[in-house]
CSV table of C-alpha atoms and ligand atoms in Angstrom, one decimal:
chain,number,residue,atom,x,y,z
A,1,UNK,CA,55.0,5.6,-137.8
A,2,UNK,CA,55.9,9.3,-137.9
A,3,UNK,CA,52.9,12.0,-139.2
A,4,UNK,CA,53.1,15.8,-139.0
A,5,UNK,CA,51.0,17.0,-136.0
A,6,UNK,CA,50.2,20.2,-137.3
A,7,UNK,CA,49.7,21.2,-141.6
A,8,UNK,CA,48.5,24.5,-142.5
A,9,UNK,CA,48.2,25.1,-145.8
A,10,UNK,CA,46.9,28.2,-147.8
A,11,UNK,CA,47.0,32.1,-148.1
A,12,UNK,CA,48.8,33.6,-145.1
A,13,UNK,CA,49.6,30.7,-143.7
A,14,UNK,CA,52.5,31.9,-142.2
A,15,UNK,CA,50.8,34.6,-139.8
A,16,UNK,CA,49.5,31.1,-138.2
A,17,UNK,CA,52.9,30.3,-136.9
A,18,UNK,CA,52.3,31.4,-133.3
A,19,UNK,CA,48.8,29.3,-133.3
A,20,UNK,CA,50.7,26.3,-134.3
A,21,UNK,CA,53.7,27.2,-131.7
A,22,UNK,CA,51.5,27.8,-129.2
A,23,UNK,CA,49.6,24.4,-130.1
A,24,UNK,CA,52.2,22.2,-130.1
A,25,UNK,CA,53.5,23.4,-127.2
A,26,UNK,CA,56.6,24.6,-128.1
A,27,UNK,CA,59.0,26.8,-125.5
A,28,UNK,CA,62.4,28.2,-125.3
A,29,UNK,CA,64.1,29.4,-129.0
A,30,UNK,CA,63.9,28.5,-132.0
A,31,UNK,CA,66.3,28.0,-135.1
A,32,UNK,CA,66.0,28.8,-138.7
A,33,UNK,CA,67.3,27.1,-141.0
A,34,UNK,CA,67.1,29.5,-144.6
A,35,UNK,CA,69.2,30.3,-147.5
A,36,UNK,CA,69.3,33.7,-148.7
A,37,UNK,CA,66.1,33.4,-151.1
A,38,UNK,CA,64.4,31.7,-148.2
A,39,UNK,CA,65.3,34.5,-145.5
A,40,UNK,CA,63.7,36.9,-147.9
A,41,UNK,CA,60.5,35.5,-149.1
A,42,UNK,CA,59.4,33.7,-145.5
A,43,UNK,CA,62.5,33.2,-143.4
A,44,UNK,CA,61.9,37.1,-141.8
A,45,UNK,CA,58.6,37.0,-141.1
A,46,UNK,CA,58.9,33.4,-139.3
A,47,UNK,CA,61.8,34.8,-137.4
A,48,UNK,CA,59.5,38.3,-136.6
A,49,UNK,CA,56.5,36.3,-135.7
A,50,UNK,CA,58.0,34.2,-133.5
A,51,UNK,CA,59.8,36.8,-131.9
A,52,UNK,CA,56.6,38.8,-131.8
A,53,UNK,CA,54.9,36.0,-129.4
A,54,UNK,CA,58.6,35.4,-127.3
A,55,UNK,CA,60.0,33.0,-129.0
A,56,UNK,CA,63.2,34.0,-129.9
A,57,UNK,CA,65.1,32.7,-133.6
A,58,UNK,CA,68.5,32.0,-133.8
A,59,UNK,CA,68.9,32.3,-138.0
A,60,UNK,CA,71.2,29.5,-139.9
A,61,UNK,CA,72.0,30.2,-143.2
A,62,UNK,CA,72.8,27.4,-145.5
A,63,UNK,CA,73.3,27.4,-149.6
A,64,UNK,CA,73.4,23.6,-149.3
A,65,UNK,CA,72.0,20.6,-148.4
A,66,UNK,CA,76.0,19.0,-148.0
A,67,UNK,CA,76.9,16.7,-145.0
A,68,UNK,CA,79.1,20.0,-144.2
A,69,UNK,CA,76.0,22.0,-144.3
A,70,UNK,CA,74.7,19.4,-141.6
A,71,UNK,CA,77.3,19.6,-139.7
A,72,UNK,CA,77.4,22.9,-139.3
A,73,UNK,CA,73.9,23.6,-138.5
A,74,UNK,CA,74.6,20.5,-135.5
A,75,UNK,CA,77.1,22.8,-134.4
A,76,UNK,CA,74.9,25.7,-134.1
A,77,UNK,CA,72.2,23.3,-132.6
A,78,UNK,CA,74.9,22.6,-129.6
A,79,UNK,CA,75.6,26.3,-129.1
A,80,UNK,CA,72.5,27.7,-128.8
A,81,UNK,CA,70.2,24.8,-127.9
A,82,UNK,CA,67.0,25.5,-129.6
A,83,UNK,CA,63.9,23.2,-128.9
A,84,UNK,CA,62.7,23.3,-132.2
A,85,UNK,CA,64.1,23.9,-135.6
A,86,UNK,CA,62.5,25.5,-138.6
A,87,UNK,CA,63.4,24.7,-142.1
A,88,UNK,CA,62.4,27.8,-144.5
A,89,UNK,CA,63.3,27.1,-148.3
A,90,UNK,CA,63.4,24.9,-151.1
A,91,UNK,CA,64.5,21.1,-150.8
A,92,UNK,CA,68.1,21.4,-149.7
A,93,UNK,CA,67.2,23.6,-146.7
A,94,UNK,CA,64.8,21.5,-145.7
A,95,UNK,CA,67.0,18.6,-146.0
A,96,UNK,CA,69.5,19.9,-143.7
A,97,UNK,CA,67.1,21.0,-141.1
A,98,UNK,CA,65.4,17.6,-141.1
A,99,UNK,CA,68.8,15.7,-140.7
A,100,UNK,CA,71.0,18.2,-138.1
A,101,UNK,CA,67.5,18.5,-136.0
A,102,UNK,CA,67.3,14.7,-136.4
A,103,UNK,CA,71.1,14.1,-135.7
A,104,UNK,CA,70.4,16.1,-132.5
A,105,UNK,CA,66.9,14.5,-131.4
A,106,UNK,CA,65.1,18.2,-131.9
A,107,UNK,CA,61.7,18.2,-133.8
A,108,UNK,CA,61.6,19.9,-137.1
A,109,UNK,CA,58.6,22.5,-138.7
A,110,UNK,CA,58.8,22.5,-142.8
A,111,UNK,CA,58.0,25.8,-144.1
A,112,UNK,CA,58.5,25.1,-148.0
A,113,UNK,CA,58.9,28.3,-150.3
A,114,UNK,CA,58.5,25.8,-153.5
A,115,UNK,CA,57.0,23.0,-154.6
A,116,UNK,CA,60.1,21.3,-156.5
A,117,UNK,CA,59.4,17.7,-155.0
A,118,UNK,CA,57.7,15.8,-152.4
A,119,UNK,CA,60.9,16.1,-149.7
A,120,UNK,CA,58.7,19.6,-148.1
A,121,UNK,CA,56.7,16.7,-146.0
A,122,UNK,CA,58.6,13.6,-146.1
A,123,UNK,CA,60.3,11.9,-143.6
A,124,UNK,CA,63.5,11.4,-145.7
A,125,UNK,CA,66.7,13.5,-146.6
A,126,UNK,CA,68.5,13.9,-149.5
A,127,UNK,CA,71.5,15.0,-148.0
A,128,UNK,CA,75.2,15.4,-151.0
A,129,UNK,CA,78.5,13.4,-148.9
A,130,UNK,CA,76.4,10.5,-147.2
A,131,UNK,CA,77.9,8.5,-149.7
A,132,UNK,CA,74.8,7.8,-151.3
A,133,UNK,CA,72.7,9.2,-154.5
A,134,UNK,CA,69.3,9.2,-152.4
A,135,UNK,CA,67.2,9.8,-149.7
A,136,UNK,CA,67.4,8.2,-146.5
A,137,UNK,CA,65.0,8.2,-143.2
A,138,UNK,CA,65.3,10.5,-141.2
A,139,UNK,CA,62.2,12.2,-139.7
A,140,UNK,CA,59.1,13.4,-140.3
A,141,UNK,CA,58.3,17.6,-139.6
A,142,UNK,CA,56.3,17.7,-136.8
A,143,UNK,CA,54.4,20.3,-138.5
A,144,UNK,CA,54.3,21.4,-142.3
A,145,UNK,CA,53.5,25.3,-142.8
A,146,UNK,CA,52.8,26.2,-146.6
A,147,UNK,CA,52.1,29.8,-147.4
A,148,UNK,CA,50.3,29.8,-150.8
A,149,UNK,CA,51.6,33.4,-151.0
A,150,UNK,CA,55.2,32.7,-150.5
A,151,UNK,CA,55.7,29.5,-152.8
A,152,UNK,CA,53.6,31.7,-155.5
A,153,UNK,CA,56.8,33.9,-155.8
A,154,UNK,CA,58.9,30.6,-156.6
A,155,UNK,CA,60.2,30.3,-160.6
A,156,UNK,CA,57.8,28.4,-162.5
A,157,UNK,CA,59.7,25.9,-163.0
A,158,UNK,CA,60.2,23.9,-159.5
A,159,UNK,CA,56.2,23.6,-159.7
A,160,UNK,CA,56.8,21.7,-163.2
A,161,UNK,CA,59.4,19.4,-161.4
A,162,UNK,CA,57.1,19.2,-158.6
A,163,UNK,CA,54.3,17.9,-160.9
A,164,UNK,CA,56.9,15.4,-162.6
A,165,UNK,CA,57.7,13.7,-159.4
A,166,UNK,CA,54.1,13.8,-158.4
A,167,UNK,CA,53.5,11.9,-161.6
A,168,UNK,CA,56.2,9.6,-161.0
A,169,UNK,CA,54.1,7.5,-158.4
A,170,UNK,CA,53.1,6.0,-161.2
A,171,UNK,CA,55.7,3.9,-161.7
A,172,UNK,CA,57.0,3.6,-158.2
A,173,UNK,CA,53.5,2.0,-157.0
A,174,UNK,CA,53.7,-0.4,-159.7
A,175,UNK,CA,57.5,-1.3,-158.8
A,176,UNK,CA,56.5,-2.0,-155.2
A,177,UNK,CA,54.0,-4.3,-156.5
A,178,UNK,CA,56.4,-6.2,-158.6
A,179,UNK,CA,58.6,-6.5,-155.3
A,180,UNK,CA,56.1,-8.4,-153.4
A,181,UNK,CA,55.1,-10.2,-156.1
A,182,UNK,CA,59.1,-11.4,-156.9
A,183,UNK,CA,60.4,-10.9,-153.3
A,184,UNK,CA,57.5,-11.0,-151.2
A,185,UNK,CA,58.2,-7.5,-150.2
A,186,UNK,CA,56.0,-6.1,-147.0
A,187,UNK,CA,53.5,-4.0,-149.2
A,188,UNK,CA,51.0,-1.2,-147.8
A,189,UNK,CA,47.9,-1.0,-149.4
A,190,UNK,CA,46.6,2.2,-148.1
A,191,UNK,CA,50.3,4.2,-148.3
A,192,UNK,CA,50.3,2.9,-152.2
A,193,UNK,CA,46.6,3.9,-152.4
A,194,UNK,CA,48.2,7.5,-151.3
A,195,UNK,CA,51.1,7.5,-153.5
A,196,UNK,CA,48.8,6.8,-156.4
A,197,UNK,CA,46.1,9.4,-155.6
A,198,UNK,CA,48.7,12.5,-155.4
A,199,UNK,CA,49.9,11.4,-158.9
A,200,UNK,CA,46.0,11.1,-160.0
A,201,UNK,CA,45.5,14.3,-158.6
A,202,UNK,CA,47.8,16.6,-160.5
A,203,UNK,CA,47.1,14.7,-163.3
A,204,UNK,CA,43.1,15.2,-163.3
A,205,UNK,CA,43.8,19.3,-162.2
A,206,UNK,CA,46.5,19.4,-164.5
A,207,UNK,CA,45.0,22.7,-166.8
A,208,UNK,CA,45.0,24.8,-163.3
A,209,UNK,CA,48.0,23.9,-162.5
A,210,UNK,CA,49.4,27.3,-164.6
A,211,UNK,CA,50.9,30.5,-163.5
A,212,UNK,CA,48.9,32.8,-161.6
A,213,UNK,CA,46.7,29.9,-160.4
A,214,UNK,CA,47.0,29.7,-157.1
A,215,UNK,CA,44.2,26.8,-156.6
A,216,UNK,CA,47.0,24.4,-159.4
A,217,UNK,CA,49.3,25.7,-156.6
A,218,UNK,CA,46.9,24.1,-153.7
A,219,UNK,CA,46.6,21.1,-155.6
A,220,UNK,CA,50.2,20.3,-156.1
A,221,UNK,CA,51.5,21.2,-152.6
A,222,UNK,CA,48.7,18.8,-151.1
A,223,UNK,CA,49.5,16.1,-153.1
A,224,UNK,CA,53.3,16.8,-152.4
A,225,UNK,CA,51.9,16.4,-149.0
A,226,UNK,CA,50.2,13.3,-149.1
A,227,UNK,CA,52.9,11.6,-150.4
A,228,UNK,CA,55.3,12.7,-147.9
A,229,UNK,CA,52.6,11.2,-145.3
A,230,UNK,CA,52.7,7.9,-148.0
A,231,UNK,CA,56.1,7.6,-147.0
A,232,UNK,CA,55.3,8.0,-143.4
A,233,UNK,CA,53.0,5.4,-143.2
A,234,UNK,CA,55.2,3.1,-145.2
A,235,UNK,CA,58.3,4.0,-143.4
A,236,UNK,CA,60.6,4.0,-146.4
A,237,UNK,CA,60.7,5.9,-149.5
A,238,UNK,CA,58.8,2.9,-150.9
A,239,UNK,CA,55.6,4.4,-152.6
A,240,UNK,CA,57.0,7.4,-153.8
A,241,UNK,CA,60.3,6.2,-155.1
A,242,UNK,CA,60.9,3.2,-157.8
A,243,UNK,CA,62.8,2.5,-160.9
A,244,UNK,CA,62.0,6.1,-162.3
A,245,UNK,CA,64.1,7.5,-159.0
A,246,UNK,CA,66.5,5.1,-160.1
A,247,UNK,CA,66.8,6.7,-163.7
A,248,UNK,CA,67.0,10.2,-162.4
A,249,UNK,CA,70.2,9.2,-159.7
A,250,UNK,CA,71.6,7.6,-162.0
A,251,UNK,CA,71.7,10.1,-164.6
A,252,UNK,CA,73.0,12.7,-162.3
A,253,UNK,CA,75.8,10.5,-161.5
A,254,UNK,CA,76.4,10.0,-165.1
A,255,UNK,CA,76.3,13.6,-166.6
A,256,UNK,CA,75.2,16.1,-163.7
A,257,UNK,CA,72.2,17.7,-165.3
A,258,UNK,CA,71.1,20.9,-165.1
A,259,UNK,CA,67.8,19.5,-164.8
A,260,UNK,CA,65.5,19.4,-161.5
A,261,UNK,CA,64.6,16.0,-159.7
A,262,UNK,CA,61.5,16.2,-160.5
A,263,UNK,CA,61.6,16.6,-164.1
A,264,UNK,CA,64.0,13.9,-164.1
A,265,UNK,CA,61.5,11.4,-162.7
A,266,UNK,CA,59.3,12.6,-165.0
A,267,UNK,CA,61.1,11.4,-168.0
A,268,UNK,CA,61.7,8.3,-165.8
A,269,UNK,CA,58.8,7.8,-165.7
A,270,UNK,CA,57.5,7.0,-169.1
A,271,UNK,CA,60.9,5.2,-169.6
A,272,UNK,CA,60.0,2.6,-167.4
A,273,UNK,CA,56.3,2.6,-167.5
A,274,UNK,CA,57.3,1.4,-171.1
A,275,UNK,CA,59.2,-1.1,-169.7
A,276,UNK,CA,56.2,-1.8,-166.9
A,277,UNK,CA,53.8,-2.8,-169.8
A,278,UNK,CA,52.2,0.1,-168.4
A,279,UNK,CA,50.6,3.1,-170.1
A,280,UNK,CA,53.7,4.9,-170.9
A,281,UNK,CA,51.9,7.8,-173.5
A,282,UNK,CA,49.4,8.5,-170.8
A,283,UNK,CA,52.4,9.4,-168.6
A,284,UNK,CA,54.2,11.5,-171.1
A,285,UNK,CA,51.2,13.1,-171.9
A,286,UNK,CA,50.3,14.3,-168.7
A,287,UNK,CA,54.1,15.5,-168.1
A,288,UNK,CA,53.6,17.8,-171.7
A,289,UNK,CA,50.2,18.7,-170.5
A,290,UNK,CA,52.1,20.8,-167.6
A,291,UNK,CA,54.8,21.5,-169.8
A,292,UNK,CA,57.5,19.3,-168.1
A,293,UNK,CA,60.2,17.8,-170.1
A,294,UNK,CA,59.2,14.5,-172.0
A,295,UNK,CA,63.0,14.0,-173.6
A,296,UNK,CA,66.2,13.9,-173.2
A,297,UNK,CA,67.0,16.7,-175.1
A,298,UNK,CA,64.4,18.7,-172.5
A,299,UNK,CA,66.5,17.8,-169.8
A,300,UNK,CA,70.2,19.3,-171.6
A,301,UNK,CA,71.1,15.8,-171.5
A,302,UNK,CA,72.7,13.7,-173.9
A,303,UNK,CA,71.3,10.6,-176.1
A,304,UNK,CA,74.5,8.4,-174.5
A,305,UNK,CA,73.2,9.9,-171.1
A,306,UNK,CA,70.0,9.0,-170.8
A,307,UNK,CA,70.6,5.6,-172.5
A,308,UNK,CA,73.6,5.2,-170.0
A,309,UNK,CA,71.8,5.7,-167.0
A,310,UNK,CA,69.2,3.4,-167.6
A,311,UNK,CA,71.4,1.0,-168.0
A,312,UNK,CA,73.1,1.6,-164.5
A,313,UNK,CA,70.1,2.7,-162.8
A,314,UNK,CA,69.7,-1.0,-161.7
A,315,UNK,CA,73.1,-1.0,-160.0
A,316,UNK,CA,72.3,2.2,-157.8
A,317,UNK,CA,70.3,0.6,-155.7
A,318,UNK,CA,70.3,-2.9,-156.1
A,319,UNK,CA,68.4,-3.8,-152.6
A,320,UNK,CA,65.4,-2.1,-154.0
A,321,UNK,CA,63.9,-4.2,-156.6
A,322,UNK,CA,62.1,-2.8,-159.7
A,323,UNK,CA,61.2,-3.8,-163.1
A,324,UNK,CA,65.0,-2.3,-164.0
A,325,UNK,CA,66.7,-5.5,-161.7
A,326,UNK,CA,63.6,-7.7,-162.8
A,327,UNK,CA,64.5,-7.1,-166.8
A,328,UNK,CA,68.5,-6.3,-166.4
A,329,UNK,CA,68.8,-4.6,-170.0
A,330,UNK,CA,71.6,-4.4,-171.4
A,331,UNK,CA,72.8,-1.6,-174.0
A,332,UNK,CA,70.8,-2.3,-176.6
A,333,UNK,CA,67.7,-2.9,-174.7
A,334,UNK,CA,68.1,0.8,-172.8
A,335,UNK,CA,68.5,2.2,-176.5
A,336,UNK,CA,65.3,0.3,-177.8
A,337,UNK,CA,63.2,1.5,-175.0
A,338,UNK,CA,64.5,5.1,-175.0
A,339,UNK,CA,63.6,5.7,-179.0
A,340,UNK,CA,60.7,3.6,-178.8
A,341,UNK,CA,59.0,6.2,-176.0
A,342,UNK,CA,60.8,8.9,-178.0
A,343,UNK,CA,63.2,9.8,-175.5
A,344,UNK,CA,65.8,9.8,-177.4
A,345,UNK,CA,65.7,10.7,-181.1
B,1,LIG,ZN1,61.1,12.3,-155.8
């Protein structure tokens, strides 16, 4: 099992760098991995402070989280032989520190300028070219560094997906469940208990969780957190990831929304709650209740789409069972359910 050594969370958090540096014991230099968005809000002043305190920051910059991304960054790894890398952004830059750093046997900070999904503490990538639609293990940061300050400045709407795949443990818990219960599937008790108390705790906060609230900010990054240490513990995707990850995969193969992940597991979510027996309207309520999409038509996708991908969702992963490859609906059963939760119109 894999857990972050080091998470700092709040106002300023970033000035902390050196502490944690200093800490953890790191020496030699240091690489950043940033886009151009990142570089600006946080990737600087990591790069300054660690300078500052003689620690000197080769800067990556990546727009992607591609395998070609990865590979490049592993090039830049064997050139200038870091001992540590830092991944400053969003998900994808994350993701690409957290595999080349990986890939190369280097340990990897997360410094997260959003709160889109729970990949900012996980110990899995999502990484375009693998050759497959979702995460896999990888590692874990050895340290997480979230600057309340920074990820304020993010648009509104990656704390919206954020809170949908929050939400979305919902479901996932109760597919891992179902597994041991069908496949006698190892299940963790305490990483479900995790999972499960992340998505309880954005939904209880859910009226701070509003622009200009930094303490809705707090709540969301730490139960983003906690579920990344859920998956830790676990050592798979397991807790955080079921049939409503499924659905949102899927649907990105079928259509490539515009939508983010989280707000597609979102809508996943109450799909296949429905189909859990589950309290499906308690799901999509929460989800309008921090203004995330609830239908298809939320997401820019199409009736056919969603209906579409739930039908195929089973068949994107078919080693990870879930009520989807307990049920295997057909057409009309993936229309049903979508207009019965009002999905679809
Ligand atoms: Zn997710």
């Amino acid at each position: 099992m894999q857990l972050p050594r080091e998470v700092i969370v709040g106002d300023g958090a970033l000035a902390r760098i050196p502490d944690v540096v200093q800490r953890l014991g790191l020496k030699g230099s240091a690489m950043i991995v940033v886009g151009p968005k990142g570089y600006e809000v946080a990737g600087k002043k990591v790069s300054d402070l660690l300078a500052a305190n003689g620690i000197s920051a080769d800067v990556v910059r990546v727009e992607t989280a591609t395998i070609k991304d990865v590979t490049f960054v592993e090039e830049q790894i064997k050139a200038k032989k870091p001992s540590v890398l830092f991944g400053v952004g969003g998900g994808s830059k994350i993701d690409a520190a957290k595999l080349s750093s990986a890939e190369q046997g280097l340990p990897y900070v997360s410094v997260p300028t959003t709160l889109s999904h729970d990949g900012i503490a996980s110990p899995l990538a999502s990484v375009k070219g693998l050759g497959k639609p979702y995460s896999v293990m990888v590692q874990a940061p050895l340290a997480i560094i979230a600057d309340i300050e920074v990820i304020a400045q993010a648009p509104w709407r990656s704390v919206v997906s954020g809170c949908g795949d929050a939400i979305s443990k919902f479901t996932a818990v109760r597919d891992w469940r179902l597994a041991q219960a069908d496949k006698d599937e190892y299940y963790g008790e305490y990483a479900a208990s995790l999972a499960l108390m992340s998505a309880r705790l954005v939904m209880r906060n859910a009226e701070l969780i509003r622009p200009g609230n930094e303490e809705g900010l707090r709540v969301l990054l730490e139960a983003l957190i906690s579920c990344g240490v859920a998956m830790s513990i676990a050592g798979s995707s397991r807790p955080c990831s079921g049939s409503e990850h499924l659905f949102s995969h899927a649907l990105e193969l079928v259509c490539h929304p515009t939508a983010m992940h989280g707000e597609q597991c979102g809508v996943g979510s109450i799909l296949c709650a429905y189909l859990q027996g589950a309290n499906w309207r308690r799901i999509r309520d929460a989800l309008r209740e921090v203004n995330a999409p609830t239908t298809g038509v939320g997401l820019g996708v199409g009736d056919s789409d969603v209906v579409q991908a739930l039908e195929m969702a089973m068949s994107v992963r078919p080693e990870r069972y879930t009520i989807l490859h307990k049920l295997c609906l057909n057409r009309e059963g993936c229309e049903r359910v979508a207009r019965n939760t009002g999905v679809i119109s």
